Short mmCIF file of C-alpha atoms in Angstrom, two decimals:
data_model
loop_
_atom_site.label_atom_id
_atom_site.label_comp_id
_atom_site.label_asym_id
_atom_site.label_seq_id
_atom_site.Cartn_x
_atom_site.Cartn_y
_atom_site.Cartn_z
CA MET C 1198 49.00 -16.61 -50.46
CA SER C 1199 49.74 -14.97 -54.02
CA ARG C 1200 48.39 -16.64 -57.14
CA PRO C 1201 51.95 -18.12 -58.61
CA ARG C 1202 52.81 -16.15 -62.00
CA ILE C 1203 53.90 -18.05 -64.64
CA VAL C 1204 55.50 -17.00 -68.14
CA ILE C 1205 55.95 -18.57 -71.19
CA VAL C 1206 58.09 -17.21 -73.96
CA GLY C 1207 57.10 -18.61 -77.35
CA ALA C 1208 53.57 -19.60 -78.78
CA GLY C 1209 55.19 -22.56 -81.12
CA PHE C 1210 53.94 -26.11 -81.01
CA ALA C 1211 56.05 -26.56 -77.52
CA GLY C 1212 54.77 -23.05 -76.02
CA TYR C 1213 50.93 -23.18 -76.94
CA ARG C 1214 50.83 -26.57 -75.90
CA THR C 1215 52.17 -25.90 -72.77
CA ALA C 1216 50.34 -22.97 -72.81
CA GLN C 1217 46.88 -24.85 -73.14
CA THR C 1218 47.40 -27.83 -71.08
CA LEU C 1219 48.66 -25.86 -67.71
CA SER C 1220 45.37 -23.37 -68.44
CA ARG C 1221 43.45 -26.75 -68.26
CA LEU C 1222 45.44 -27.75 -65.24
CA ALA C 1223 45.60 -24.39 -63.30
CA ARG C 1224 41.74 -23.57 -63.35
CA GLY C 1225 42.48 -20.22 -62.37
CA ARG C 1226 44.47 -20.65 -59.88
CA ALA C 1227 47.79 -19.52 -62.01
CA ASP C 1228 48.65 -16.14 -63.81
CA ILE C 1229 49.74 -17.83 -67.36
CA THR C 1230 51.23 -15.19 -69.34
CA LEU C 1231 52.12 -15.95 -73.25
CA LEU C 1232 54.76 -14.07 -74.85
CA ASN C 1233 54.93 -14.22 -78.72
CA PRO C 1234 55.92 -11.86 -81.09
CA THR C 1235 52.24 -12.41 -83.10
CA ASP C 1236 48.80 -13.12 -81.77
CA TYR C 1237 48.73 -16.95 -83.70
CA PHE C 1238 50.15 -20.57 -83.34
CA LEU C 1239 51.59 -21.08 -87.02
CA TYR C 1240 51.08 -25.09 -87.67
CA LEU C 1241 53.91 -24.84 -89.78
CA PRO C 1242 53.63 -28.46 -91.46
CA LEU C 1243 50.60 -27.01 -93.80
CA LEU C 1244 53.29 -24.05 -94.96
CA PRO C 1245 54.63 -24.99 -98.09
CA GLN C 1246 50.61 -25.21 -98.97
CA VAL C 1247 50.75 -21.63 -98.46
CA ALA C 1248 53.00 -21.29 -100.63
CA ALA C 1249 51.59 -23.09 -103.31
CA GLY C 1250 48.47 -21.57 -103.63
CA ILE C 1251 46.71 -24.52 -102.12
CA LEU C 1252 45.87 -22.76 -98.48
CA GLU C 1253 44.96 -19.65 -97.18
CA PRO C 1254 47.22 -17.87 -94.85
CA ARG C 1255 45.06 -17.48 -91.96
CA ARG C 1256 44.29 -21.51 -92.50
CA VAL C 1257 47.78 -22.84 -90.94
CA THR C 1258 46.77 -19.69 -88.16
CA VAL C 1259 45.27 -20.58 -85.13
CA SER C 1260 44.28 -17.14 -82.78
CA LEU C 1261 46.34 -17.53 -79.65
CA SER C 1262 43.76 -15.80 -77.91
CA GLY C 1263 40.43 -17.61 -79.18
CA THR C 1264 41.65 -20.36 -78.01
CA LEU C 1265 43.64 -19.69 -74.80
CA PRO C 1266 40.98 -17.49 -72.93
CA HIS C 1267 42.54 -18.03 -69.59
CA VAL C 1268 46.20 -17.00 -70.70
CA LYS C 1269 47.04 -13.89 -70.95
CA LEU C 1270 48.74 -12.60 -74.42
CA VAL C 1271 51.65 -10.10 -74.71
CA LEU C 1272 52.54 -9.33 -77.83
CA GLY C 1273 56.80 -8.82 -78.33
CA GLU C 1274 59.64 -10.64 -78.41
CA SER C 1275 62.12 -11.00 -75.72
CA ASP C 1276 65.21 -9.15 -75.56
CA ARG C 1277 66.68 -10.19 -72.51
CA ILE C 1278 66.47 -12.74 -69.55
CA ASP C 1279 67.21 -11.79 -65.95
CA LEU C 1280 67.69 -15.13 -64.33
CA ASP C 1281 68.38 -13.70 -60.59
CA ALA C 1282 65.47 -10.99 -61.39
CA ARG C 1283 62.87 -13.46 -62.31
CA GLN C 1284 62.37 -10.91 -64.95
CA VAL C 1285 61.61 -11.38 -69.03
CA HIS C 1286 62.15 -7.83 -70.88
CA TYR C 1287 60.35 -7.41 -74.16
CA THR C 1288 59.67 -4.88 -77.01
CA GLY C 1289 56.36 -4.76 -78.12
CA PRO C 1290 55.36 -4.43 -81.76
CA GLU C 1291 55.32 -0.41 -81.79
CA GLY C 1292 58.63 -0.19 -80.23
CA GLU C 1293 57.67 -0.21 -76.32
CA GLY C 1294 59.72 -1.75 -73.74
CA GLY C 1295 58.03 -3.93 -71.14
CA THR C 1296 58.88 -6.54 -68.29
CA LEU C 1297 57.33 -9.52 -67.13
CA ASP C 1298 58.06 -11.07 -63.63
CA TYR C 1299 57.72 -14.70 -62.88
CA ASP C 1300 57.75 -17.62 -60.77
CA ARG C 1301 57.99 -19.76 -63.35
CA LEU C 1302 59.13 -19.75 -66.55
CA VAL C 1303 59.46 -21.64 -69.99
CA LEU C 1304 61.45 -20.85 -72.52
CA ALA C 1305 59.75 -22.44 -75.59
CA ALA C 1306 61.26 -20.01 -78.20
CA GLY C 1307 61.80 -22.50 -81.09
CA SER C 1308 64.19 -21.72 -83.78
CA VAL C 1309 65.43 -19.99 -86.48
CA ASN C 1310 67.05 -20.44 -89.91
CA LYS C 1311 70.40 -22.37 -89.96
CA LEU C 1312 73.00 -19.99 -91.67
CA LEU C 1313 75.86 -21.31 -93.43
CA PRO C 1314 79.64 -19.22 -93.92
CA ILE C 1315 78.36 -19.38 -97.92
CA PRO C 1316 79.22 -16.47 -100.12
CA GLY C 1317 76.10 -14.13 -101.04
CA VAL C 1318 73.14 -16.42 -99.67
CA ALA C 1319 72.30 -14.38 -96.92
CA GLU C 1320 71.90 -11.80 -98.95
CA HIS C 1321 70.01 -13.36 -102.24
CA ALA C 1322 68.58 -16.38 -100.39
CA HIS C 1323 65.28 -16.23 -98.63
CA GLY C 1324 64.14 -18.80 -95.67
CA PHE C 1325 60.78 -20.48 -95.14
CA ARG C 1326 60.09 -20.84 -91.54
CA GLY C 1327 57.36 -18.28 -91.30
CA LEU C 1328 54.16 -16.64 -92.65
CA PRO C 1329 55.71 -13.97 -94.28
CA GLU C 1330 58.45 -15.81 -96.06
CA ALA C 1331 55.79 -18.32 -97.59
CA LEU C 1332 53.57 -15.19 -98.61
CA TYR C 1333 56.62 -13.74 -100.20
CA LEU C 1334 57.81 -16.90 -102.36
CA ARG C 1335 54.05 -17.23 -103.42
CA ASP C 1336 54.04 -13.94 -105.00
CA HIS C 1337 57.54 -14.06 -105.96
CA VAL C 1338 56.99 -17.71 -107.93
CA THR C 1339 53.64 -16.08 -109.75
CA ARG C 1340 55.72 -12.85 -110.94
CA GLN C 1341 58.54 -14.81 -111.96
CA VAL C 1342 56.49 -16.74 -114.28
CA GLU C 1343 54.66 -14.17 -115.30
CA LEU C 1344 57.77 -12.04 -116.57
CA ALA C 1345 58.99 -14.74 -117.78
CA THR C 1346 55.93 -15.01 -120.14
CA ALA C 1347 57.04 -11.40 -121.36
CA ALA C 1348 60.84 -11.97 -122.02
CA ASP C 1349 61.71 -11.93 -125.28
CA ASP C 1350 65.09 -14.07 -124.05
CA PRO C 1351 64.78 -17.66 -124.59
CA LYS C 1352 67.52 -17.07 -121.89
CA ARG C 1353 66.61 -15.27 -119.57
CA CYS C 1354 63.05 -16.47 -119.91
CA ALA C 1355 64.98 -19.50 -118.37
CA ALA C 1356 66.15 -17.96 -115.54
CA ARG C 1357 63.07 -16.64 -114.68
CA CYS C 1358 61.67 -19.86 -114.95
CA THR C 1359 64.30 -21.83 -113.03
CA PHE C 1360 64.03 -22.23 -108.45
CA VAL C 1361 66.23 -23.50 -106.43
CA VAL C 1362 65.89 -25.49 -103.45
CA VAL C 1363 68.51 -25.83 -101.01
CA GLY C 1364 67.76 -28.27 -98.37
CA ALA C 1365 66.61 -31.69 -98.70
CA GLY C 1366 64.91 -32.46 -95.55
CA TYR C 1367 61.34 -32.75 -94.60
CA THR C 1368 60.38 -28.73 -95.52
CA GLY C 1369 62.82 -28.73 -98.70
CA THR C 1370 61.39 -31.33 -100.18
CA GLU C 1371 58.11 -30.63 -99.89
CA VAL C 1372 58.56 -27.14 -101.36
CA ALA C 1373 60.34 -28.79 -104.32
CA ALA C 1374 57.55 -30.85 -104.74
CA HIS C 1375 54.68 -28.54 -104.48
CA GLY C 1376 56.06 -25.54 -106.17
CA GLN C 1377 56.82 -27.86 -109.43
CA LEU C 1378 52.74 -28.85 -109.58
CA PHE C 1379 52.24 -24.71 -108.93
CA THR C 1380 54.39 -23.71 -111.48
CA ASP C 1381 53.35 -26.32 -114.04
CA ALA C 1382 49.53 -25.79 -113.12
CA GLN C 1383 50.28 -21.62 -114.16
CA VAL C 1384 52.16 -22.79 -117.91
CA ASP C 1385 49.48 -25.50 -118.85
CA LYS C 1386 47.34 -24.88 -121.13
CA HIS C 1387 48.10 -20.93 -121.29
CA PRO C 1388 48.72 -20.58 -125.30
CA MET C 1389 51.19 -17.09 -123.97
CA ARG C 1390 53.05 -19.94 -122.50
CA THR C 1391 53.05 -22.76 -124.60
CA GLY C 1392 57.07 -24.22 -124.32
CA MET C 1393 57.66 -22.73 -121.20
CA ARG C 1394 58.81 -25.28 -118.80
CA PRO C 1395 59.65 -24.17 -114.97
CA ARG C 1396 62.55 -26.25 -113.54
CA TRP C 1397 63.30 -27.30 -109.87
CA LEU C 1398 66.31 -27.91 -108.67
CA LEU C 1399 66.99 -29.56 -105.39
CA LEU C 1400 69.88 -29.58 -104.18
CA ASP C 1401 71.45 -31.67 -100.79
CA ILE C 1402 75.13 -32.39 -99.40
CA ALA C 1403 73.08 -35.80 -98.37
CA ASP C 1404 73.35 -38.73 -99.91
CA ARG C 1405 69.39 -38.95 -100.32
CA VAL C 1406 66.50 -37.08 -99.77
CA LEU C 1407 64.85 -37.25 -96.54
CA PRO C 1408 68.17 -38.27 -94.93
CA GLU C 1409 66.68 -37.89 -91.13
CA LEU C 1410 64.22 -40.89 -92.26
CA ASP C 1411 63.41 -44.05 -93.34
CA GLU C 1412 65.41 -45.00 -96.70
CA ARG C 1413 61.91 -46.85 -97.55
CA LEU C 1414 59.98 -43.13 -97.52
CA SER C 1415 63.35 -41.07 -99.07
CA ARG C 1416 63.24 -43.72 -101.61
CA THR C 1417 58.99 -42.49 -102.35
CA ALA C 1418 59.87 -39.50 -101.80
CA ASP C 1419 63.07 -39.37 -104.62
CA THR C 1420 60.59 -41.13 -107.28
CA VAL C 1421 57.51 -38.92 -107.18
CA LEU C 1422 60.18 -35.65 -107.66
CA ARG C 1423 62.14 -37.07 -110.66
CA GLU C 1424 58.27 -38.13 -112.08
CA ARG C 1425 57.18 -34.74 -111.62
CA GLY C 1426 60.60 -33.02 -112.91
CA VAL C 1427 61.96 -31.71 -110.24
CA ASP C 1428 65.97 -31.87 -111.00
CA VAL C 1429 66.66 -33.71 -107.91
CA ARG C 1430 70.76 -33.39 -107.13
CA MET C 1431 71.72 -35.09 -104.04
CA GLY C 1432 75.65 -34.37 -103.06
CA THR C 1433 75.38 -31.03 -104.21
CA SER C 1434 74.86 -28.06 -102.54
CA VAL C 1435 75.75 -24.00 -103.55
CA LYS C 1436 79.36 -22.55 -103.46
CA GLU C 1437 78.15 -18.89 -104.00
CA ALA C 1438 75.15 -17.01 -104.68
CA THR C 1439 74.36 -13.82 -107.06
CA HIS C 1440 72.27 -11.74 -108.00
CA ASP C 1441 72.17 -13.39 -111.13
CA GLY C 1442 72.19 -17.22 -109.97
CA VAL C 1443 74.12 -19.73 -107.75
CA LEU C 1444 77.54 -21.38 -107.93
CA LEU C 1445 77.09 -25.18 -107.09
CA THR C 1446 79.96 -26.94 -105.40
CA ASP C 1447 80.61 -29.33 -108.48
CA GLY C 1448 81.48 -25.91 -110.46
CA GLU C 1449 78.09 -25.40 -112.44
CA PHE C 1450 76.50 -22.05 -112.61
CA VAL C 1451 72.33 -21.91 -112.68
CA ASP C 1452 70.94 -18.68 -113.92
CA THR C 1453 67.93 -18.19 -111.74
CA HIS C 1454 66.16 -15.76 -109.90
CA THR C 1455 65.13 -17.52 -106.85
CA LEU C 1456 67.21 -19.42 -104.04
CA VAL C 1457 65.06 -20.92 -101.19
CA TRP C 1458 67.24 -21.75 -98.00
CA CYS C 1459 65.80 -25.07 -96.52
CA VAL C 1460 69.28 -26.27 -94.99
CA GLY C 1461 67.57 -26.88 -91.92
CA VAL C 1462 67.38 -24.73 -87.99
CA ARG C 1463 69.05 -23.36 -85.32
CA PRO C 1464 67.52 -22.65 -81.54
CA ASP C 1465 66.26 -18.93 -81.10
CA PRO C 1466 69.46 -17.08 -80.58
CA LEU C 1467 67.75 -16.59 -76.61
CA ALA C 1468 68.94 -19.64 -75.58
CA GLU C 1469 72.31 -18.66 -75.26
CA SER C 1470 72.28 -15.50 -74.35
CA LEU C 1471 71.18 -16.40 -71.00
CA GLY C 1472 74.56 -17.92 -70.39
CA LEU C 1473 73.32 -21.52 -69.08
CA PRO C 1474 75.24 -24.82 -70.29
CA LEU C 1475 74.31 -25.66 -74.26
CA GLU C 1476 74.18 -28.39 -76.55
CA ARG C 1477 74.60 -27.12 -79.93
CA GLY C 1478 72.86 -24.14 -79.02
CA ARG C 1479 69.50 -26.12 -77.15
CA LEU C 1480 69.11 -25.22 -73.49
CA LEU C 1481 70.35 -28.61 -71.42
CA VAL C 1482 67.27 -29.76 -69.25
CA ASP C 1483 66.97 -32.94 -67.18
CA THR C 1484 64.42 -35.59 -68.21
CA HIS C 1485 61.62 -33.52 -66.60
CA LEU C 1486 62.22 -30.67 -69.01
CA ARG C 1487 63.89 -28.24 -66.18
CA VAL C 1488 67.17 -26.53 -66.06
CA PRO C 1489 69.50 -28.11 -63.72
CA GLY C 1490 70.74 -25.65 -60.96
CA ARG C 1491 67.80 -23.52 -61.80
CA PRO C 1492 64.70 -24.84 -60.79
CA GLU C 1493 62.16 -22.14 -61.25
CA VAL C 1494 63.20 -22.26 -65.40
CA PHE C 1495 62.02 -24.78 -67.81
CA ALA C 1496 62.52 -25.52 -71.80
CA CYS C 1497 60.96 -27.48 -74.25
CA GLY C 1498 60.84 -27.70 -78.14
CA ASP C 1499 63.73 -26.84 -80.20
CA ALA C 1500 65.54 -24.73 -77.85
CA ALA C 1501 66.10 -27.27 -75.44
CA ALA C 1502 68.47 -30.48 -75.84
CA VAL C 1503 65.65 -32.89 -74.05
CA PRO C 1504 67.33 -36.14 -73.00
CA ASP C 1505 66.10 -39.04 -75.47
CA LEU C 1506 65.33 -42.03 -72.91
CA GLU C 1507 64.82 -44.22 -75.93
CA LYS C 1508 68.30 -43.33 -77.32
CA PRO C 1509 70.58 -42.77 -74.13
CA GLY C 1510 73.24 -40.61 -74.69
CA SER C 1511 71.23 -38.96 -77.22
CA TYR C 1512 68.67 -36.18 -77.22
CA THR C 1513 65.58 -35.97 -78.66
CA PRO C 1514 65.46 -34.44 -82.48
CA MET C 1515 64.05 -30.73 -83.24
CA THR C 1516 60.76 -31.51 -84.84
CA ALA C 1517 57.65 -30.58 -84.28
CA GLN C 1518 56.08 -34.50 -82.88
CA HIS C 1519 58.32 -33.77 -79.61
CA ALA C 1520 57.68 -30.23 -79.24
CA TRP C 1521 54.13 -30.86 -78.63
CA ARG C 1522 54.56 -33.89 -76.38
CA GLN C 1523 57.44 -31.72 -74.80
CA GLY C 1524 54.80 -29.20 -74.14
CA LYS C 1525 52.34 -31.04 -72.68
CA VAL C 1526 54.81 -33.26 -69.86
CA CYS C 1527 56.34 -29.54 -69.09
CA ALA C 1528 52.87 -28.23 -68.07
CA HIS C 1529 52.34 -31.32 -65.75
CA ASN C 1530 56.04 -30.70 -64.50
CA ILE C 1531 55.47 -27.01 -63.57
CA ALA C 1532 52.00 -27.54 -62.29
CA ALA C 1533 53.69 -30.43 -59.60
CA SER C 1534 56.10 -28.04 -58.76
CA PHE C 1535 53.08 -26.46 -57.45
CA GLY C 1536 51.94 -29.62 -55.77
CA ASP C 1537 49.27 -30.16 -58.32
CA GLY C 1538 49.91 -33.65 -59.49
CA ARG C 1539 53.35 -35.79 -59.80
CA ARG C 1540 56.44 -34.91 -62.03
CA ARG C 1541 56.46 -36.72 -65.58
CA VAL C 1542 59.32 -38.12 -67.02
CA TYR C 1543 59.51 -37.50 -71.00
CA ARG C 1544 59.60 -40.47 -72.65
CA HIS C 1545 58.20 -40.68 -76.67
CA LYS C 1546 58.86 -43.19 -79.40
CA ASP C 1547 58.55 -42.08 -83.20
CA MET C 1548 54.37 -42.71 -84.30
CA GLY C 1549 55.78 -42.39 -87.92
CA PHE C 1550 56.27 -39.46 -90.36
CA VAL C 1551 54.51 -38.11 -92.56
CA VAL C 1552 55.58 -36.00 -95.73
CA ASP C 1553 52.91 -34.26 -98.27
CA LEU C 1554 54.25 -34.35 -101.98
CA GLY C 1555 51.45 -32.58 -103.35
CA GLY C 1556 47.97 -33.51 -105.51
CA VAL C 1557 47.08 -37.58 -104.16
CA LYS C 1558 51.24 -38.21 -103.48
CA ALA C 1559 52.82 -38.40 -100.04
CA ALA C 1560 55.39 -40.56 -98.35
CA ALA C 1561 53.97 -42.20 -94.91
CA ASN C 1562 54.93 -44.79 -92.40
CA PRO C 1563 52.93 -44.34 -89.40
CA LEU C 1564 53.37 -47.00 -86.62
CA GLY C 1565 56.26 -48.31 -88.71
CA VAL C 1566 53.76 -49.22 -91.73
CA ASN C 1567 54.98 -47.89 -94.94
CA LEU C 1568 52.89 -46.52 -97.45
CA SER C 1569 52.98 -44.27 -100.32
CA GLY C 1570 50.77 -43.11 -103.14
CA VAL C 1571 46.63 -42.25 -102.25
CA ALA C 1572 46.92 -44.23 -99.52
CA ALA C 1573 49.97 -42.26 -98.03
CA GLY C 1574 47.98 -38.92 -99.00
CA ALA C 1575 45.11 -39.85 -97.31
CA VAL C 1576 46.85 -40.71 -93.89
CA THR C 1577 48.90 -37.78 -94.37
CA ARG C 1578 46.15 -34.94 -94.35
CA GLY C 1579 43.97 -37.20 -92.12
CA TYR C 1580 47.05 -36.67 -89.67
CA HIS C 1581 47.19 -32.67 -90.24
CA LEU C 1582 43.64 -32.30 -89.75
CA ALA C 1583 43.97 -34.48 -86.32
CA ALA C 1584 47.18 -32.60 -85.34
CA MET C 1585 46.02 -28.96 -85.97
CA PRO C 1586 44.30 -27.41 -82.61
CA GLY C 1587 41.46 -25.30 -84.86
CA ASN C 1588 40.53 -24.11 -88.15
CA ARG C 1589 40.03 -27.97 -89.95
CA VAL C 1590 36.62 -27.20 -91.62
CA ARG C 1591 38.13 -24.65 -93.19
CA VAL C 1592 41.57 -26.31 -94.46
CA ALA C 1593 39.74 -29.60 -95.53
CA ALA C 1594 37.43 -27.04 -97.15
CA ASP C 1595 40.61 -25.77 -99.36
CA TRP C 1596 42.00 -28.79 -100.31
CA PHE C 1597 38.40 -29.62 -101.56
CA LEU C 1598 38.23 -26.15 -103.71
CA ASP C 1599 41.92 -27.06 -104.67
CA ALA C 1600 40.87 -30.52 -106.09
CA VAL C 1601 37.63 -29.05 -108.07
CA LEU C 1602 38.72 -25.50 -108.79
CA PRO C 1603 42.24 -24.46 -110.90
CA ARG C 1604 43.98 -22.12 -108.39
CA GLN C 1605 44.45 -18.27 -108.30
CA ALA C 1606 47.67 -17.32 -109.00
CA VAL C 1607 47.81 -13.82 -108.55
CA GLN C 1608 50.68 -11.37 -106.54
CA LEU C 1609 49.66 -9.28 -103.94
CA GLY C 1610 52.54 -7.67 -103.20
CA LEU C 1611 52.18 -7.56 -99.63
CA VAL C 1612 55.43 -8.90 -98.62
CA ARG C 1613 58.53 -7.42 -100.36
CA SER C 1614 62.15 -8.98 -100.77
CA TRP C 1615 63.91 -6.67 -98.32
CA SER C 1616 61.16 -7.26 -95.65
CA VAL C 1617 61.93 -10.99 -95.15
CA PRO C 1618 65.66 -11.45 -95.13
CA LEU C 1619 66.89 -14.58 -94.29
CA ASP C 1620 69.91 -13.29 -91.48
CA THR C 1621 66.88 -12.32 -88.91
CA ALA C 1622 66.01 -13.47 -85.11
CA SER C 1623 62.11 -13.17 -85.84
CA PRO C 1624 61.18 -15.26 -89.34
CA GLU C 1625 58.02 -14.71 -88.15
CA LEU C 1626 57.84 -11.16 -88.13
CA ALA C 1627 58.16 -9.26 -91.45
CA ARG C 1628 60.00 -6.10 -91.46
CA VAL C 1629 57.38 -2.45 -92.17
CA PRO C 1630 58.53 0.85 -93.50
CA ALA C 1631 59.53 2.38 -90.08
CA GLU C 1632 57.42 6.26 -90.80
CA GLY C 1633 55.56 6.90 -88.44
CA ARG C 1634 56.49 4.90 -85.79
CA PRO C 1635 58.10 5.74 -82.62
CA ALA C 1636 61.79 4.99 -82.37
CA VAL C 1637 63.33 2.30 -80.13
CA THR C 1638 66.98 1.38 -78.29
CA PRO C 1639 67.76 -1.98 -79.40
CA PRO C 1640 68.83 -4.75 -77.52
CA PRO C 1641 72.31 -4.94 -76.65
CA GLY C 1642 74.65 -5.64 -79.34
CA GLN C 1643 71.93 -5.10 -81.88
CA PRO C 1644 72.11 -2.61 -84.60
CA ALA C 1645 69.95 0.36 -84.71
CA PRO C 1646 67.31 0.34 -86.84
CA GLY C 1647 68.00 2.18 -90.49
CA PRO C 1648 65.59 5.30 -91.31
CA ASP C 1649 63.27 2.60 -93.75
CA ILE C 1650 62.98 -0.41 -91.27
CA ALA C 1651 60.65 -0.57 -88.22
CA PRO C 1652 62.36 -1.82 -85.26
CA GLY C 1653 61.24 -5.83 -84.83
CA PRO C 1654 63.12 -8.19 -86.21
CA VAL C 1655 66.37 -7.52 -86.05
CA ARG C 1656 69.69 -9.23 -87.41
CA ARG C 1657 71.24 -12.66 -85.83
CA THR C 1658 74.23 -12.18 -83.39
CA ASP C 1659 74.92 -16.07 -84.19
CA ARG C 1660 76.75 -15.54 -87.32
CA PRO C 1661 78.32 -18.65 -88.42
CA THR C 1662 81.93 -18.88 -88.99
CA GLU C 1663 83.80 -21.30 -91.19
CA GLY C 1664 83.67 -24.63 -90.64
CA ASP C 1665 80.20 -24.22 -89.18
CA SER C 1666 78.14 -27.21 -90.41
#
């Protein structure tokens, strides 16, 4: 009897955990293939610290081949999945096409930046879903402060030092909190920057910061942000974005060269392309994470609408905590489908949330116990060290160095603005010059790459329409 072939699409929290657990359960009795655009697992919760110069980029990445030695890694992006033929068609990093046959398929493609039909946002804003975007923001913020120092016009200087973050959820709140500290550090004790005051604005149409979390966490984060100097504006968003600034919904025009888009995420467009039942772009699955009518197809993480047994009638939220635990259950259920063990239903109660606000400040409610200040900061960092599947010592070392040494605020210029567009199906990849690269036929419905852009991250087809929210 041939060994079962298992293909996992995506190496985010759900995909990585599925591959890790399944590799242990299979013990060499199955061929496990992991298809992913990059050769690393990205620990997204620490990405704001990369943008703020606390952690070096490789600290938040974990090698897939190094930590999953019995899993075959295939670099590429899935273009199309033929459910009837049980094949995954993909495009590799150098434009080459390929096909993977499977007996069991796990769709864990994750999510992409959520777009809204706001004029100018797709052209002038940048998201915060991948390492290239974090590296770009780190360089861009540093460059704006340096350009502001050289500006003779006070108005131009103020515009350079104004940074707008849209979305006061988990990511946006941490980006604004860390960003204010990062820019303040570049200005403080610098004789040429006396009088410069970096200004960070945090906008959201919700009535409070962190609207999806407990109100006490929200109050703690709001207090820290305002004390730090962040201009928090609830019930306000962007009406239009231009090259010179943003027009807010309250009628004010803010001069700025920085617009960070953190309004939320949408399931990867790959889920919608399958033609299977969806719930707001997420594949509908049962409590065993299996797609109804397709017993060989499983889905987990942000791409799956998993019934929430703790809240009947609803689906689990798109969080790393759920994705990580769904990956483990998915692996056990795949093993059970081959007669190894028993199936499990996915049931998980939230263990609490942690929000790192930079420095020694944080907001946390582990097991329902609300914490703030230094205690919350210790719990938050301890949680991240425990949750990371690797690089713990290196991360801890960077935290220690950041506590005793000034940050290195230099721009390396490795990621340019045009290489990290907001409107992309692949935020984990930066566009690169195509010179010397082979031509490739784009997936159906996708435009051919231009003469100066390499095949790779393609424009999304799930552009929002009026009324999309």
